[in-house]
Coordinates of C-alpha atoms in Angstrom, one line a residue:
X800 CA 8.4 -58.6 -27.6
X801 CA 9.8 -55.3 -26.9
X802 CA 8.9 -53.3 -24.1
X803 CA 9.3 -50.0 -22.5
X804 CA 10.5 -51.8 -19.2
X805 CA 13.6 -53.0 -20.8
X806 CA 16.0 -50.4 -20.9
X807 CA 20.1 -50.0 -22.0
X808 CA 21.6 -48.3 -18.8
X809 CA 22.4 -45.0 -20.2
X810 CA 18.2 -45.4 -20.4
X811 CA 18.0 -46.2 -17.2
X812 CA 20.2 -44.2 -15.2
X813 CA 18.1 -41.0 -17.0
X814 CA 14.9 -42.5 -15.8
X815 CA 16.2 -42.8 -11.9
X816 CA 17.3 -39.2 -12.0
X817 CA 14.2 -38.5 -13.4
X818 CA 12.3 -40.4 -10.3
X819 CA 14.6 -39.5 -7.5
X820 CA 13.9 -35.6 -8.8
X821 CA 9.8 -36.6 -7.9
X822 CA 11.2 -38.2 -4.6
X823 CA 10.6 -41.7 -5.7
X824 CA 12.2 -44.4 -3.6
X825 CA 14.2 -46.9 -6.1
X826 CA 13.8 -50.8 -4.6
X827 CA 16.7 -52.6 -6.8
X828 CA 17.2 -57.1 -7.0
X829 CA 18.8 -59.0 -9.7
X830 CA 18.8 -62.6 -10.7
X831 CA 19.1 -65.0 -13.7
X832 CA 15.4 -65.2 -13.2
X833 CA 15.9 -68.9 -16.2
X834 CA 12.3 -70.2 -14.9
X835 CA 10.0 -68.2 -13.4
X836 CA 8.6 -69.5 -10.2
X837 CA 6.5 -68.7 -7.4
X838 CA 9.9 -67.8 -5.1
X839 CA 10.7 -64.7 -7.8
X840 CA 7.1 -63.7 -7.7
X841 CA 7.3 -63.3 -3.8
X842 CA 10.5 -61.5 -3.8
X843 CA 9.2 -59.7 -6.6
X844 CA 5.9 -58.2 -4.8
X845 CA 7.9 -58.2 -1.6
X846 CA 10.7 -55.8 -2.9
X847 CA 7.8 -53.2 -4.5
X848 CA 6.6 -52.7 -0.8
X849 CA 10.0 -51.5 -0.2
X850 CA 9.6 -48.4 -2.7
X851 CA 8.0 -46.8 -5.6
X852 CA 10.1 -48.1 -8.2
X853 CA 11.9 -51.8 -8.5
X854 CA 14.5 -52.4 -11.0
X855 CA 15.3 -55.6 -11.3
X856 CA 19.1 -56.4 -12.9
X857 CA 19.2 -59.4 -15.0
X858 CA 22.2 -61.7 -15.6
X859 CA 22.8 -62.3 -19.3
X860 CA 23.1 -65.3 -21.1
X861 CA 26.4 -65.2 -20.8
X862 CA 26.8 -64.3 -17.1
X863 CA 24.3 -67.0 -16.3
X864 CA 26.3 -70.0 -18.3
X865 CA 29.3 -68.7 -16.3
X866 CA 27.8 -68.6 -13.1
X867 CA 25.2 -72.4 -13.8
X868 CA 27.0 -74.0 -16.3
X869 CA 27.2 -74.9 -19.8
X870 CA 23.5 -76.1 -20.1
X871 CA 22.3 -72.9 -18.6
X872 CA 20.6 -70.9 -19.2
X873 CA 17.2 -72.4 -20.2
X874 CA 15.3 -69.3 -21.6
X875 CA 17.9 -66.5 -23.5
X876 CA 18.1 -63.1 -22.0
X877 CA 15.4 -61.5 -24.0
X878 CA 13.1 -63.6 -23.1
X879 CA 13.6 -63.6 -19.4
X880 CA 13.9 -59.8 -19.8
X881 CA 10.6 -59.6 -21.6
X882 CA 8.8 -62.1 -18.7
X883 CA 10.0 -60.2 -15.9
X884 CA 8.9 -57.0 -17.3
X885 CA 5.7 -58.1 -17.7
X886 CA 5.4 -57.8 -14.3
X887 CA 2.8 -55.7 -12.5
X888 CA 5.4 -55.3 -9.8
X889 CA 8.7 -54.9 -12.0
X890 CA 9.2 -51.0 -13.3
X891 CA 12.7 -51.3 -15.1
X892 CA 14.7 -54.0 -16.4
X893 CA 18.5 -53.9 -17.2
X894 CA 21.1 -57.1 -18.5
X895 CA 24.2 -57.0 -17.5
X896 CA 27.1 -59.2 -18.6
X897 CA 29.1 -59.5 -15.7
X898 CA 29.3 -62.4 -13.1
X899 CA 27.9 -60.1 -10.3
X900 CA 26.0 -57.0 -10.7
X901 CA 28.2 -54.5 -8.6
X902 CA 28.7 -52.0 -11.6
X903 CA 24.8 -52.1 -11.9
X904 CA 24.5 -51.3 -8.3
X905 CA 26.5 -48.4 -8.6
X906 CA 24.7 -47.0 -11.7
X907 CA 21.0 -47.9 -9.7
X908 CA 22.1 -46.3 -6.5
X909 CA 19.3 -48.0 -4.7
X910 CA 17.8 -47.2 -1.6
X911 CA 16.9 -50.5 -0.8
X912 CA 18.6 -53.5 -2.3
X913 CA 16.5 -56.6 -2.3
X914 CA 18.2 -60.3 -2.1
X915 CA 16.8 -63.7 -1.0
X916 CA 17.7 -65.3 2.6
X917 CA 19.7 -67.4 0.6
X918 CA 23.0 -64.6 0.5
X919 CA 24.4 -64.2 3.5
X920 CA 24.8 -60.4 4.8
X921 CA 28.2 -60.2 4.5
X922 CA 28.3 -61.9 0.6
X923 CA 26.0 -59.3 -0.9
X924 CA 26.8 -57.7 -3.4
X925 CA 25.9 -53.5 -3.5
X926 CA 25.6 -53.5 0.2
X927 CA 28.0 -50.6 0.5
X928 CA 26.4 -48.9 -2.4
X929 CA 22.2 -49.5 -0.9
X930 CA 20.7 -47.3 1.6
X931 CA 19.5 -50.3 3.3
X932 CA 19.7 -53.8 2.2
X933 CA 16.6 -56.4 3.1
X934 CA 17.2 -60.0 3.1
X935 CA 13.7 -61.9 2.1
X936 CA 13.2 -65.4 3.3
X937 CA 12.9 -68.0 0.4
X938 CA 10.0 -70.2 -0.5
X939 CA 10.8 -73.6 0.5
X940 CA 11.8 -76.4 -2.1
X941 CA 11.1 -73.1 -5.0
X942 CA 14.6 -72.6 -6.6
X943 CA 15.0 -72.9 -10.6
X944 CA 17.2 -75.6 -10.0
X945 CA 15.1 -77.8 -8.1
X946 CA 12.3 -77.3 -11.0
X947 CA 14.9 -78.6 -13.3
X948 CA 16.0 -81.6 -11.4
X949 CA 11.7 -81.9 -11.2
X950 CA 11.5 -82.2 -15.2
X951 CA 14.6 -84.2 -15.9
X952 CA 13.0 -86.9 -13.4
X953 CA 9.8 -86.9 -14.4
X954 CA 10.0 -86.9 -18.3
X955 CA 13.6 -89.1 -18.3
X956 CA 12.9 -92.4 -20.0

């Protein structure tokens, strides 16, 4: 599924110039994003009433079996990329194939970075780069790997 959401960063980085030239306010979050759940919905819609634009940075498949493990991920990047794009509330996606997403960051210059109430302030990543970081509170018992630990219970024999 290709999309017009899903751009290389020389893509994007063009497209944010673009925006900031209109005076658009660029929202930015990232994630592995392996299962989509009700959690990344929430953070999803929250970080959009941030600003006009959201880009959300996705970990690639390998950045995510670094950072989860060898069984990880459960969806490959394209996928995930394609899902989260199809978001009302997503406007760009980029991969990226390190284990954190500071070189992203830099390229996205947000003005508002969005990260879960997981992350402590101090262990975000981007915060010197953001105009203003925002810390969302998490849904409780929603996390990717709780859904796994869910299935593998359920449907072990």
């Amino acid at each position: 599924m290709k999309t017009k959401k899903i751009l290389s960063w020389s893509a994007l980085r063009q497209k944010l110039q673009a925006a900031r030239r209109r005076g658009k306010k660029i929202v930015f979050t990232n994630g592995c994003f392996d299962l989509l759940h009700i959690g990344h919905m929430k953070v999803f819609a929250q970080c959009k009433k941030w600003g006009d634009l959201l880009v959300v940075g996705l970990n690639s498949d390998r950045s995510v079996k670094r950072l989860k493990g060898p069984k990880r991920p459960l969806v490959a990047e394209k996928e995930r990329a394609a899902l989260v794009a199809s978001l009302a509330d997503v406007d760009f996606v980029a991969l990226f194939p390190q284990d954190t997403p500071a070189a992203l960051v830099r390229l996205v210059r947000p003005d508002v970075l969005v990260k879960g109430g997981d992350w402590a302030a101090g262990q975000i990543v981007g915060k010197d780069v953001a105009k203003k970081v925002v810390r969302i509170p998490l849904v409780k018992g929603r996390s990717t790997s709780n859904l796994i630990r869910l299935i593998v219970k359920r449907y072990a024999r």
